[in-house]
XYZ file of C-alpha atoms in Angstrom:
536
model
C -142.197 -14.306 36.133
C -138.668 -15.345 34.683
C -137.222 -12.059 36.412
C -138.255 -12.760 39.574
C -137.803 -16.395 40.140
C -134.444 -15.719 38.630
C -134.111 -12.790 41.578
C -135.335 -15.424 44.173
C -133.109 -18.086 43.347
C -129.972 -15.761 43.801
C -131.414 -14.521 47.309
C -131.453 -18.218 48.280
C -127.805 -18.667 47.110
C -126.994 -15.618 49.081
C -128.433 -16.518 52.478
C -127.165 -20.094 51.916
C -123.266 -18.228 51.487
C -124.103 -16.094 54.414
C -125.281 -18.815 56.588
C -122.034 -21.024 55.959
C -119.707 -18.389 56.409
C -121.401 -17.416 59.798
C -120.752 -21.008 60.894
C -116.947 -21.162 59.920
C -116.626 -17.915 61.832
C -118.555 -19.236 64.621
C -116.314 -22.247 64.801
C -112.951 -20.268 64.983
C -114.547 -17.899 67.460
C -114.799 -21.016 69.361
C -111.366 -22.421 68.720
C -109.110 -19.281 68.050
C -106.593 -21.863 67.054
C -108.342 -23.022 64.113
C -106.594 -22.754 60.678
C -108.874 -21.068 58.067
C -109.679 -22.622 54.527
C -108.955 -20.228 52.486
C -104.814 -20.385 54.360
C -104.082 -23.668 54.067
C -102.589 -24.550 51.031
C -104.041 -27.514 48.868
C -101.573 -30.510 48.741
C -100.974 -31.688 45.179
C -99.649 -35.080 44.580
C -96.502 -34.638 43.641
C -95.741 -32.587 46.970
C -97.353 -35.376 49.083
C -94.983 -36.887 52.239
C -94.084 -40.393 51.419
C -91.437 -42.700 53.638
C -88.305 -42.484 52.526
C -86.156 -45.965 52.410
C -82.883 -46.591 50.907
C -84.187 -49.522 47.961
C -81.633 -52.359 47.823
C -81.654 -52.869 44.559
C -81.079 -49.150 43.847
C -77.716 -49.764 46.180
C -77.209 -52.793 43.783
C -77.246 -50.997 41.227
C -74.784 -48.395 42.455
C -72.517 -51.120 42.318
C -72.640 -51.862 38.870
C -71.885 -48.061 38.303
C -69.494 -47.808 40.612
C -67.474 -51.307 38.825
C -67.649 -48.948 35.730
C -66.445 -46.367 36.755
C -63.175 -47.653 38.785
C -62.817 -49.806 35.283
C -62.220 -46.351 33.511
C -59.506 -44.370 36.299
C -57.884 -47.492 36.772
C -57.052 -48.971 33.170
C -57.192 -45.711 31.684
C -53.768 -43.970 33.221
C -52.277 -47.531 32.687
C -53.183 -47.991 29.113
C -51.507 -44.423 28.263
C -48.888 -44.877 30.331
C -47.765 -49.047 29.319
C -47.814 -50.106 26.048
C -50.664 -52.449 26.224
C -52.716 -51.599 22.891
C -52.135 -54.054 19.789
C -54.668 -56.005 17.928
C -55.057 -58.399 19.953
C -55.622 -56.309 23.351
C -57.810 -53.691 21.480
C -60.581 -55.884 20.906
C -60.726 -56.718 24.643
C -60.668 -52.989 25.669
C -63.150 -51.972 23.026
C -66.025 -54.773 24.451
C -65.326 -53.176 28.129
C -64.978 -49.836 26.823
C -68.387 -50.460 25.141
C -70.156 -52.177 28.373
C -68.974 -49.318 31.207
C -70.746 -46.615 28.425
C -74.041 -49.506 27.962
C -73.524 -49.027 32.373
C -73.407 -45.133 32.166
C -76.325 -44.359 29.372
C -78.572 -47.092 31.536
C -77.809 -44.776 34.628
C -78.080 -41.736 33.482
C -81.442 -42.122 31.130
C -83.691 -44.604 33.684
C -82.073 -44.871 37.432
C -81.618 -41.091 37.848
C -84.277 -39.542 36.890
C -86.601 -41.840 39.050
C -84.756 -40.979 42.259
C -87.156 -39.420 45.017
C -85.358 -36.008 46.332
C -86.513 -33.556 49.384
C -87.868 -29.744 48.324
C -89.673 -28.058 51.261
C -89.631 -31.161 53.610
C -91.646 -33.075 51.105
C -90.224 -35.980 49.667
C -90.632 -35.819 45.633
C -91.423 -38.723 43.562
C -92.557 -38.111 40.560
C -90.826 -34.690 38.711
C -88.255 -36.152 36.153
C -87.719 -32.599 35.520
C -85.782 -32.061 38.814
C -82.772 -34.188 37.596
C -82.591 -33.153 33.766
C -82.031 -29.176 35.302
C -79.452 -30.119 38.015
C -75.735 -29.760 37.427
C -75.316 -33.381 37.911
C -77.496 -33.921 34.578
C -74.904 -31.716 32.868
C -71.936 -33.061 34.540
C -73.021 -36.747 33.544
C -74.112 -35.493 29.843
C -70.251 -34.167 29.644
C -68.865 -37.851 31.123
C -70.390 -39.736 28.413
C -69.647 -37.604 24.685
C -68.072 -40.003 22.434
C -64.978 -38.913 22.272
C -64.070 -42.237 21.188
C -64.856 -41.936 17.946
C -61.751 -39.961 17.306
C -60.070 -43.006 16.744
C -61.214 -43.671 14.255
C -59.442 -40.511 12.676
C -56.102 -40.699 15.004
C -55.893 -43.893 15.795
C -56.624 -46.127 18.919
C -55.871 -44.420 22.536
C -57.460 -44.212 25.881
C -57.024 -40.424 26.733
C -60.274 -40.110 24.486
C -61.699 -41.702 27.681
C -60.846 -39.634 30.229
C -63.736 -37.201 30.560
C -65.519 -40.129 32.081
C -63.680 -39.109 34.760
C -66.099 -36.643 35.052
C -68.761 -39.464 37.380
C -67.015 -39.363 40.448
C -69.922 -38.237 42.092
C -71.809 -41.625 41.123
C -69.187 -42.961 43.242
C -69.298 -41.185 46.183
C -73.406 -41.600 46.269
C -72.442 -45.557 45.899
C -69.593 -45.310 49.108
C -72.467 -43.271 51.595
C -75.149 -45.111 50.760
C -73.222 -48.797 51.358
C -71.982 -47.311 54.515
C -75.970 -46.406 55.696
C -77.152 -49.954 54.874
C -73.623 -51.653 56.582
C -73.736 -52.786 60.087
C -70.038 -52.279 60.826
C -69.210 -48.977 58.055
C -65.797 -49.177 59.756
C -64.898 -51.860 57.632
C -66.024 -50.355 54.400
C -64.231 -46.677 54.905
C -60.825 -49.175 55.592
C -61.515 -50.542 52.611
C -61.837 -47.380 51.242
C -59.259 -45.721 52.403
C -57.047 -48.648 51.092
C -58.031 -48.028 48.045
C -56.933 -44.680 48.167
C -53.780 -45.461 48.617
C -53.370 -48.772 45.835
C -54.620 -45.723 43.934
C -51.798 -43.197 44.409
C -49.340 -45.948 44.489
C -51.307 -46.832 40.726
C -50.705 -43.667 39.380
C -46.945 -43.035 40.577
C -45.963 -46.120 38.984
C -48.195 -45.055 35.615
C -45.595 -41.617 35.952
C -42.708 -43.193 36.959
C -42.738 -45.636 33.252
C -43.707 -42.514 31.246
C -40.339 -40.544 32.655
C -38.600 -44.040 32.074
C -39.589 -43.615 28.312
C -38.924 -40.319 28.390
C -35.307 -40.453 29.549
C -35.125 -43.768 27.660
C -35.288 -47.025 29.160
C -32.391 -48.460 30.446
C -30.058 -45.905 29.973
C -29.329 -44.350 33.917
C -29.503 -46.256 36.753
C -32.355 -44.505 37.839
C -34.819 -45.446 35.026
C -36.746 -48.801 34.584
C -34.449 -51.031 32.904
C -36.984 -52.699 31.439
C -36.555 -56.144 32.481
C -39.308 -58.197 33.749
C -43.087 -57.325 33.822
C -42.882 -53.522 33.767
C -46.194 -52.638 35.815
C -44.959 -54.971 38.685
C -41.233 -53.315 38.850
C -42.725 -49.924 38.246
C -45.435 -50.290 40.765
C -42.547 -51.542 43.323
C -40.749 -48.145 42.520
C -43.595 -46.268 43.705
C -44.293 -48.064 47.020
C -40.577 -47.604 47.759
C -40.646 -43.770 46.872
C -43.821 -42.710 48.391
C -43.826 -44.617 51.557
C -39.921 -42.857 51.537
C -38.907 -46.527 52.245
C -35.052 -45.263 50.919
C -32.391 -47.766 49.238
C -33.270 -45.981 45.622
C -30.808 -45.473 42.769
C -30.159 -41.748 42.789
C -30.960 -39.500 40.016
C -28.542 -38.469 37.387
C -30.487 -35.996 35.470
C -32.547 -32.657 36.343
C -35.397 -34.516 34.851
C -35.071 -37.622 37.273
C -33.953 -35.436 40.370
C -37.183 -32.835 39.616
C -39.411 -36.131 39.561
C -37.841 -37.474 42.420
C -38.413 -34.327 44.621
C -41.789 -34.326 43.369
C -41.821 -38.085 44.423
C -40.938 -37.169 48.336
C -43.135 -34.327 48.533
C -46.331 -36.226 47.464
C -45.215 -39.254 49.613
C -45.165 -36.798 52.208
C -48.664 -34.986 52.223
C -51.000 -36.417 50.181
C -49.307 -40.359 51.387
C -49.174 -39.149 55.087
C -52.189 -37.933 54.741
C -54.140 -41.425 54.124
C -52.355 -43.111 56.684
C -53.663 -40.395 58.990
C -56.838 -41.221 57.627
C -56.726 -44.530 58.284
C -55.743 -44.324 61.489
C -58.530 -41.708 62.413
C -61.120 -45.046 60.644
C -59.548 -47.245 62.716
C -59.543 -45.047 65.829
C -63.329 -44.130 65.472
C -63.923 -48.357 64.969
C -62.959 -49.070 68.023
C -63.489 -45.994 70.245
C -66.502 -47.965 71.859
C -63.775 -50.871 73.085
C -61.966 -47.966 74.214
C -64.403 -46.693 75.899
C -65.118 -49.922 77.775
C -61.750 -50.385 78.733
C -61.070 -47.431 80.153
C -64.140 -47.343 82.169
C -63.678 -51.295 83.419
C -59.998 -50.148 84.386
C -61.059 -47.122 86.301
C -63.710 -49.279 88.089
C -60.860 -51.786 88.969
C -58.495 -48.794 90.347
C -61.176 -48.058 92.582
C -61.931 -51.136 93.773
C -58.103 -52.120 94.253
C -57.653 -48.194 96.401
C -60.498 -49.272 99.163
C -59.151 -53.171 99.069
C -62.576 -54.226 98.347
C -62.790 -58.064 98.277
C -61.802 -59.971 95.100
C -65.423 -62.387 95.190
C -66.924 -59.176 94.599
C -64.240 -57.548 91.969
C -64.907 -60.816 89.960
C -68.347 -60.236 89.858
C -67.821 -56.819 88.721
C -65.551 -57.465 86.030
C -68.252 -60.507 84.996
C -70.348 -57.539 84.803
C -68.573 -55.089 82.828
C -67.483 -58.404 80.252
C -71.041 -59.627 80.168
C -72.890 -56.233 79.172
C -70.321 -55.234 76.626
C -70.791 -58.260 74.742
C -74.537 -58.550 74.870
C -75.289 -55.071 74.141
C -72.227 -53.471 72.727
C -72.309 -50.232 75.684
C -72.534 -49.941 78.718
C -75.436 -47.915 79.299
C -78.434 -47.872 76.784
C -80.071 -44.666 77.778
C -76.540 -42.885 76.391
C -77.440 -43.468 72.794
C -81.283 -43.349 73.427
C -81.783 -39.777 74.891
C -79.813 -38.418 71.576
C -82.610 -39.492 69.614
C -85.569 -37.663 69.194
C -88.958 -38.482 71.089
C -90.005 -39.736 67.852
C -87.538 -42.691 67.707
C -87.420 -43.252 71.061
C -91.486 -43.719 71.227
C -91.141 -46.430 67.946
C -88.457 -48.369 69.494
C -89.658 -48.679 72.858
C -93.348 -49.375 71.458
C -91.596 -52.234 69.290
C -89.992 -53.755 72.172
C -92.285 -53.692 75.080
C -95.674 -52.521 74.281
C -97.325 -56.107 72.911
C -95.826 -57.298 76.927
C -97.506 -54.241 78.542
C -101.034 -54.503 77.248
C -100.732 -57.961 78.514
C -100.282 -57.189 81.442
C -103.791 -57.483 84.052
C -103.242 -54.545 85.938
C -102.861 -52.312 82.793
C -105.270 -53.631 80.459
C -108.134 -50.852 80.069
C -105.674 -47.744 80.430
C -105.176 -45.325 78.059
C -102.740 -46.354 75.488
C -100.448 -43.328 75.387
C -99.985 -43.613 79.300
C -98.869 -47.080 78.438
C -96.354 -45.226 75.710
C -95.330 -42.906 78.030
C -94.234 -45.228 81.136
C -92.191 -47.311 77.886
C -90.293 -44.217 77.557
C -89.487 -44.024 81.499
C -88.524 -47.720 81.603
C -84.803 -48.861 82.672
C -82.543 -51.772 81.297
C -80.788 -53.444 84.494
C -78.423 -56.406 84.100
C -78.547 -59.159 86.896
C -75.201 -62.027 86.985
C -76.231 -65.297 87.775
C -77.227 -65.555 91.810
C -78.554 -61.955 91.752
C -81.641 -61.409 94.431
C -83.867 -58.914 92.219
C -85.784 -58.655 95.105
C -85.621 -59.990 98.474
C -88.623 -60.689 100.926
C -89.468 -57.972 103.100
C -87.996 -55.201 101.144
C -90.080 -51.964 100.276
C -91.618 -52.670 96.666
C -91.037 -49.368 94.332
C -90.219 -51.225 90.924
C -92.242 -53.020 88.544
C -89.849 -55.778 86.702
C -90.134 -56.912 83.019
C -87.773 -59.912 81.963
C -86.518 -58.716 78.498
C -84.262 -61.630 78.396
C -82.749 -64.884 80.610
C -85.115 -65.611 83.034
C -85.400 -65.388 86.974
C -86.383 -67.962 89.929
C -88.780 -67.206 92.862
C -87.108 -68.947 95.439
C -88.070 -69.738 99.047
C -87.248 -72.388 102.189
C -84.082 -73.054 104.296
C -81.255 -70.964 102.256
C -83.626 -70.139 99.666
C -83.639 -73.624 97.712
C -86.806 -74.158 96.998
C -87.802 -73.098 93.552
C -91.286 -72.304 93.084
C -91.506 -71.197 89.657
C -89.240 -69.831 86.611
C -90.218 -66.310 85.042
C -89.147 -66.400 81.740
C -88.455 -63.235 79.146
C -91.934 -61.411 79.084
C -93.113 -62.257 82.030
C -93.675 -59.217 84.644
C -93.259 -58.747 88.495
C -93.188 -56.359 91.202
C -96.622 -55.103 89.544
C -98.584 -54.549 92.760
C -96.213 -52.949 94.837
C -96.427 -50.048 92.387
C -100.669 -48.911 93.661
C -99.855 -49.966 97.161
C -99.071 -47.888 99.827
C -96.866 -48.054 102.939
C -99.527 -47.943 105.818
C -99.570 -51.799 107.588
C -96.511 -53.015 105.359
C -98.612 -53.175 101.863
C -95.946 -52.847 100.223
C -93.760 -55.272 101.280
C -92.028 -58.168 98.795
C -93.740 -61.219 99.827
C -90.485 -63.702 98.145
C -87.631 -63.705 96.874
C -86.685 -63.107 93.365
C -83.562 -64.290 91.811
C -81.540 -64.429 88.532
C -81.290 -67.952 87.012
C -78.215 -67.053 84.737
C -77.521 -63.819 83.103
C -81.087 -61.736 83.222
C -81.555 -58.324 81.177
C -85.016 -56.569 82.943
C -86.694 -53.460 82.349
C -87.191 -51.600 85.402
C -90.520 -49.295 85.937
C -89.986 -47.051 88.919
C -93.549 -45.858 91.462
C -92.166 -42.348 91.653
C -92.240 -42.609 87.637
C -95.765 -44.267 87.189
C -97.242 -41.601 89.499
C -95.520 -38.785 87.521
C -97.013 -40.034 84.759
C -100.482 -40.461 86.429
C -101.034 -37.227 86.609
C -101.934 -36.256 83.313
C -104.502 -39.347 83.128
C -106.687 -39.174 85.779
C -109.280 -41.876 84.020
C -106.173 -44.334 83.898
C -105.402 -43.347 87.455
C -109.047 -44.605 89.183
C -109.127 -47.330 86.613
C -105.306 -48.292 88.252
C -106.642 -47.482 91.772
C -109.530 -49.771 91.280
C -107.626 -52.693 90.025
C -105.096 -52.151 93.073
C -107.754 -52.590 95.491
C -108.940 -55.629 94.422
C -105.593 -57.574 94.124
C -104.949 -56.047 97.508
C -108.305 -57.710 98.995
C -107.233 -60.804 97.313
C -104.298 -61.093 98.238
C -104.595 -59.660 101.826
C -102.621 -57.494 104.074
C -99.083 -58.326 104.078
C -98.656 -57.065 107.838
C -101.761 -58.664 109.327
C -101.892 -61.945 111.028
C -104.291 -64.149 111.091
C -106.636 -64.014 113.906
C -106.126 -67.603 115.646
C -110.096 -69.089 116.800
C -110.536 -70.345 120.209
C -110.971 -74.380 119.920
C -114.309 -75.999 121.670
C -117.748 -75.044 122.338
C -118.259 -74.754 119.172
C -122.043 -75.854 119.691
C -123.125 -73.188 122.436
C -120.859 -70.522 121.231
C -117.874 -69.235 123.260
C -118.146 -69.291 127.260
C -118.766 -65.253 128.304
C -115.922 -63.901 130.778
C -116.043 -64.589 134.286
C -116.433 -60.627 135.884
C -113.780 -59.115 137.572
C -115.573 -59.134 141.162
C -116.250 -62.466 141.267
C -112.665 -63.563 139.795
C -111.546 -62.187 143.103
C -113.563 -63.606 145.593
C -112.284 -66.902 143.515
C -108.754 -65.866 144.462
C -109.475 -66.509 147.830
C -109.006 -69.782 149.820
C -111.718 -71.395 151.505
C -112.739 -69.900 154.698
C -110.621 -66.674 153.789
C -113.201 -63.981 153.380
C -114.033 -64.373 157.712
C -110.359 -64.352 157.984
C -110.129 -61.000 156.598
C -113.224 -59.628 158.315
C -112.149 -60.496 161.580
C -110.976 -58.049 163.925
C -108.001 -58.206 165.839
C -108.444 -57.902 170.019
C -107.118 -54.665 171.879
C -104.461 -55.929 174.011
């Protein structure tokens, strides 16, 4: 009994096996597209797709780090270089000394190794692992060996310091990652660059006391004589050699004429070189103003060739002046279309979509055809006095008032207001369903700008383009365009004028055409006509 309920229990497992997999296969015979199960790989958690965002305090953090580590290749070359280590000094340079390593060992043992990093597209999060076998790890490990402790053997000095030298990459991660959060980076990479230079300048003037020393102070013209504060005079030695500024003692001594060469040819490359830099920060800073200007001044060339009149040159120029400073360029679509359809989609849904399902005519489509007429959408600037529209004019734009507002305006020289549109209020909606025949699409007012008005523009030939691929969303749209249509009448028909009186008995019939002329006839003319004349 055991044997064969044990052999009918495994028949049942069988055709229950069988029976699924003749389903899945069933199902991808159905959709050849279909991705099998046993393909797909499973998705562990430490390979899922989070969002990836830049945490402030992370960047706050960086700056800590990065205050460390300009401490050490700053005061560093000028503690070897000036004799600022006594008893007094050392205790200061030993608490700093101590905090920038407290700054270091904080980084390296809990900020780094919680840092998310890419592998395969997926953004890791959780694999500590990742940063204790990367050469950064290593690199870092190297920056931080107490050398310092040799002082204790040789005495006090800061060249046991200079493997932390060794984080420069810390720095550069804090320098991209304030420029990615900044609104104007410009201003940062001048800074920067800056920097660079106080830098050089820094460690010229650090060289420039040791070969003092070396050749002995005071005893060439050439030297540092050692009067006054010796970083300050040294430092003003190196601006005037490396900028090649001229009016310098001459050298005396192979030694001073060797480090003077030296002098010109850095101040030469590597100084030339940063002011190129500069000016190539500077340049891309203001490339948009460039930009503007030369397309304003080509604009005003050709106006001034065909002698057009200055009322309307004004206006242009108020134009040009008006758009730059509300939206920074001159055309938004130029920076749009080199997005991808991703970004696009988000910032166009953030901006208008809330105002489009508002919208009557609209409300019940599909909600990606309301997506994909965002994406088709135009940014128009009117000046002050503007018609948007004028009555009479064939409708084939939809309007939405992004920002100012506009006037619909009617009477003797249109100065009658009827009502203010204000930003998010649409227009021009109708004239998008209706068609030509009788004049339906005619504007019934006039629309003008009340000051400066940004609108979005939504074009027919677009909305119909876009139709096509929803043909639910197009009857739903046809529907709704008949009935505002029937409300709101035909724009070409007049209305039909009802003769007055009789309005008891109903209208008098015509009189018929026979007896209308007999009627024409004076009295006593019908025998007039019948009579014949005599034969003479």
């Amino acid at each position: 009994v055991v044997y064969f309920r044990y052999t009918d229990d495994t028949l049942r497992e069988l055709a229950k096996k069988l029976k699924e997999r003749t389903a899945e296969l069933k199902e991808k015979a159905i959709d050849p597209y279909a991705t099998s199960p046993e393909v797909t790989p499973p998705v562990n958690a430490s390979g899922s797709c989070v969002f990836l965002s830049p945490d402030r305090r992370y960047i706050a953090w960086l700056t800590v780090v990065a205050v460390a580590y300009n401490y050490n290749v700053w005061f560093c070359p000028a503690r070897l270089a000036f004799p600022y280590h006594n008893d007094t000094a050392n205790r200061f340079w030993i608490f700093f000394d101590v905090l920038s390593d407290v700054v270091n060992v904080v980084d390296i043992i809990i900020w780094q190794p919680r840092l998310q990093f890419v592998k395969a597209g997926d953004i890791i999060v959780s694999d500590k692992v990742h940063y204790r076998k990367s050469q950064r790890f290593k690199i870092d490990m190297a920056s931080i060996l107490p050398f310092d402790l040799l002082c204790l053997q040789f005495g006090f000095s800061s060249i046991y310091r200079l493997n932390r030298f060794l984080r420069i990459e810390s720095f550069f991660e804090f320098s991209d990652r304030l420029e990615s959060i900044m609104a104007k980076a410009y201003i940062w990479r001048v800074a920067r660059t800056t920097g660079y230079l106080l830098y050089m300048l820094h460690l010229n003037a650090c060289a420039y006391y040791v070969a003092s020393v070396h050749q002995g102070l005071a005893t060439t013209t050439w030297v540092y004589d050692g009067e006054g504060t010796a970083y300050i005079r040294c430092y003003y030695y190196a601006v005037r050699s490396l900028i090649n500024i001229g009016g310098l003692p001459e050298p005396v001594t192979t030694f001073e004429i060797t480090f003077q060469m030296a002098n010109f040819f850095i101040g030469v490359f590597v100084f030339s070189s940063l002011i190129g830099q500069m000016r190539d920060v500077i340049g891309a800073a203001t490339a948009g103003q460039t930009y503007f200007r030369a397309s304003m001044d080509g604009c005003v060339e050709y106006m001034n060739t065909y002698t057009i009149p200055k009322l309307c040159q004004n206006r242009v120029r108020m134009w040009y002046n008006y758009t730059w400073a509300a939206q920074g360029m001159l055309d938004e679509s130029e920076l749009l279309d080199k997005m991808p359809l991703v970004m696009r989609t988000a910032i166009a849904v953030d901006i208008n979509l809330a105002t489009f399902q508002k919208i009557a005519l609209f409300q019940g489509c599909d909600q990606q055809m309301l997506v994909d007429m965002l994406l088709r959408l135009k940014s128009i600037i009117y000046l002050p006095g503007d018609f948007v529209v004028k009555k009479g004019d064939i409708g084939k734009e939809m309007y939405i008032i992004k920002s100012g507002a506009v006037q619909v305006v009617g009477g003797p020289d249109n100065s009658i207001v009827f009502v203010t549109l204000k930003a998010g209020c649409v227009f021009g909606e109708i004239s998008l369903l209706q068609s030509a025949k009788d004049g339906g699409n005619r504007r019934t007012a006039n629309v003008k700008a009340h000051g400066f008005a940004n609108l979005f523009v939504l074009e027919k030939k677009d909305l119909f383009d876009i139709l096509v691929h929803y043909p639910e969303s197009q009857k739903v749209l046809a529907r709704k365009g008949r009935k505002l249509t029937k409300a709101k009448g035909p724009a070409g028909a007049k209305p039909e004028e009802k003769p007055k009186g009789m309005a008891l008995f109903g209208q008098k019939p015509p009189t018929p055409k026979l007896l209308k002329a007999f009627g024409n006839f004076r009295k006593g003319g019908v025998m007039d006509k019948l009579k014949v004349k005599p034969l003479h």
